[in-house]
Amino acid sequence: VTGASDVQLRVWALRPPPRTSTNSKELQLTLPPPADSVLVNDTPDTLDNDEAAIYMGSIHRQTNERVSLVQFHPSGKLLGVLAHGSKQVEIYSVRSVEESQKRRKRRLRRRREKKESTSTSANTTEGKQKKKKGILDDESDDEKGLEENVVDEETKDDDVPVDSIKATDEFEFVGILTGSQKIKSFTFSTGLLERGTVARVVLALTTNALEIHTVSLYPTQGTTGMKRLTTLDMYGHPTGIRSISLSSDETMACTISKGAMKVWNVANRSCIRSLPLLSEENSSSRKRREVYGLCCAFLPGNAHVVIGFKEGNLQIVDFPSGDVVFDDPEAHAGAIWSLDVRNDGQALVTGSADHDVKFWDIVLEDSNSEINNGKPSLFLSRVMKMNDDVVAVKYSYSYEPSKRLVAVSTLDSTVKVFFDDSLKFFLSLYGHKLPALAIDCSDDDSLIATAGADKSIKLWGLDFGDTHRTLYGHTDSITDLVFVRRTHNFFTSSKDKTIRYWDGDRFEQILLLSGHKAEVTTLALSKTGAFLLSAGMDRQVRVWERTKDIVFIEEEKERELEKLFDKVDGSQGESSLQRRIGISNNIDDEQDEINPSSTFEPQSEAAVRRSVLSIAGGDRIAEALELADQEIKDNLGKTSANQLSNRNSLLLGLDPPKYVLWVLRTIKSAELEQSLLTLPMSHTERLMHYLVVLLRRGLGVEICSNAAIFLIKVHQNQIVSNRSLGAPLRELRMLIKSRITQDRDMIGYNLAALRAIARISHERKPVTLIEEQNSNNIWAGMGLGSDIAAALERKKGNTKRRKV
């Protein structure tokens, strides 16, 4: 059974459909022959041995959307059809052989009766109109439609024989199964209940919930036969997860999404509590509305969770009881993008889009207190106004109030650091091109790491605010960053669906963790670094555990490079194939009319593949250029021969241009072009200058010419737009032309000289004439034996003279 964007389901038989015999007056069904028998009664137009499937007709569906899923029950008695973006599943039952035969006979009988009644009415109409019709009168519309009415609506498929079993004979519409939300997929459970009359259907909804329904094959009169048994909506978020937080004892984790909060048991990965996120519309109304959670954190005691919302609310939820013990709908005038609890558990800080950074004191449970009635609450203590939206806030890990710092990231791409006790300005960290979305400090308060939408990670010193290093690796915005305790290693998550593990001391990547199907938005790390929790817009919470396996960083780098090259080569191969076969998504009809044969021109490309060797070759060329430039700078002030003789030992006793030529020659010819592709534009310009110097001296004409022509071909637009390369390009053109002409003349002269020497040598070579040999002379033409043969001839002649 196949479905498409139309309203028809098309049915195909994987073996010849049952035929009918027309010898007798009554049409009777004949069963298909066995697989090992030979069909002799079927005509060629009804059975083709080359056909994989035979068309049996179509079924009119109940909905107009395109079909996204068609599935049979394991028993083969039911068929389900799901339309795209629909809440309904159409259920069809498959008739038995006897029922299909009865259905077919009834259809043929109705067709025969209708044909007879139609012919009778046609004769009556003809008799009435016979006298009124003239010779030149046209046929009336009623007469035209008489024959058309003979065809039954069920026999509109001209390709299907009338007397064979059709799709409408095989399938019967049972009903429509309706879900509470849009259905993403469905499946039938194995087996049938209640003596084969009831089947179960499991629906997967777009809200990440599961519904179980029952379908009755033989519904009673007045009922649909569809019934919903249960709904499983506890084990998953309906939308993407925005924040995750670990309890202090690391046994529970809290996740927040739009309208839902869930608490998980980390040990057995089960959901402990699932609560809706609701808030009062205003202080005077008791109506509650769904709110969007953006950030969360556990409070001391691990029984309460503080949540910041997109609507500006701030709540404290007692998840064991499910009650909201504190709700401030006017905490901020904008979305609360970030919050952080101080390491002593007595205060927290929130940052919002209303340009405010607010500091709250946490009042813990006190059964004797009448203010909070034994429940935790928040009291606003200080407010700090910023110049732009606050994106992220973070406390440092120092327990001394005088050394504790607060880092604030704003929408103007800067990070400002303040003292927590006095809110005095301490440092301003600027360097990001886009806002820093994530901030974290090392536990020794010596480093602070920031990462943002510009895909970069910056490490700063908290002493003076100096930049230690900028790290790159992610291909999309970085959403979260967290340090490993007692180390300078940290994890980052990104919208590119990956998590990366970095070494903050050596400034290099350690691991790449892949597995999420959508952007990763938040991370939570245990204090010991034994496991990591990650969540994202794919509504998954993944647990990553630390193993005892040894990680080799070089192997990880090579593996990642190989994956990158395979991906690039694959995309280039697909685009190249599309160009060769003339497929293009951006070519319109006008371009085809202008140059209709352009898409069929042959294309050729270099038969090379980028690998780790080509990258290493490019690094060697770049290093050689830097060493040569440094050597030239060091020798600018030197004039005497003794001073110039003290060259850098890394240049192997060569001058800078010759050293660059030596490096180019050490790279394999097959990897040279790909190595040149990895050079940045600044190094390409320097290499062009060295090629000009080498061509002036006439050194390495072939390799220098090839490298220069390849670089100009690849970087044509950049080179033409750079005015500083105008004079070197003109000189390079003259040098390449003159040097290649000289080499061509020299090679031609040498070839001509070699031909002359060969001709003279051939002329001066002594010629040996071989006389006609007698059949009796067995020594003739035998090399060293020729002298012996001559002596025997003379002796033979002397003997003949004596006889005479």
Coordinates of C-alpha atoms in Angstrom, one line a residue, residues 37 83 131 155 226 232 240 258 262 302-303 341 390 396 408 473 505 537 603-604 641 647 659 674 686 765 769 795:
S37 CA 3.3 -24.2 -11.5
A83 CA -1.3 12.1 7.4
K131 CA -40.1 11.0 -34.0
T155 CA -14.5 0.6 -11.5
M226 CA -12.0 3.5 19.3
L232 CA 2.4 8.4 29.2
G240 CA 13.3 21.9 24.4
K258 CA 8.5 25.8 28.6
K262 CA 11.1 17.7 36.0
N302 CA 17.9 20.1 48.0
A303 CA 14.1 20.3 48.6
V341 CA 23.5 30.7 43.9
V390 CA 22.3 41.2 31.0
S396 CA 33.5 33.2 41.9
V408 CA 28.3 40.0 34.5
G473 CA 36.6 24.6 17.6
D505 CA 46.6 25.0 30.8
M537 CA 16.4 21.3 22.2
Q603 CA 34.8 19.0 -16.1
S604 CA 38.2 17.9 -14.8
A641 CA 80.9 39.1 6.0
R647 CA 73.1 32.4 10.2
Y659 CA 65.7 27.4 2.4
Q674 CA 46.8 20.7 -1.2
R686 CA 55.2 36.3 1.3
K765 CA 80.5 2.4 -36.3
L769 CA 79.5 -7.7 -44.3
K795 CA 92.9 -26.9 -45.7

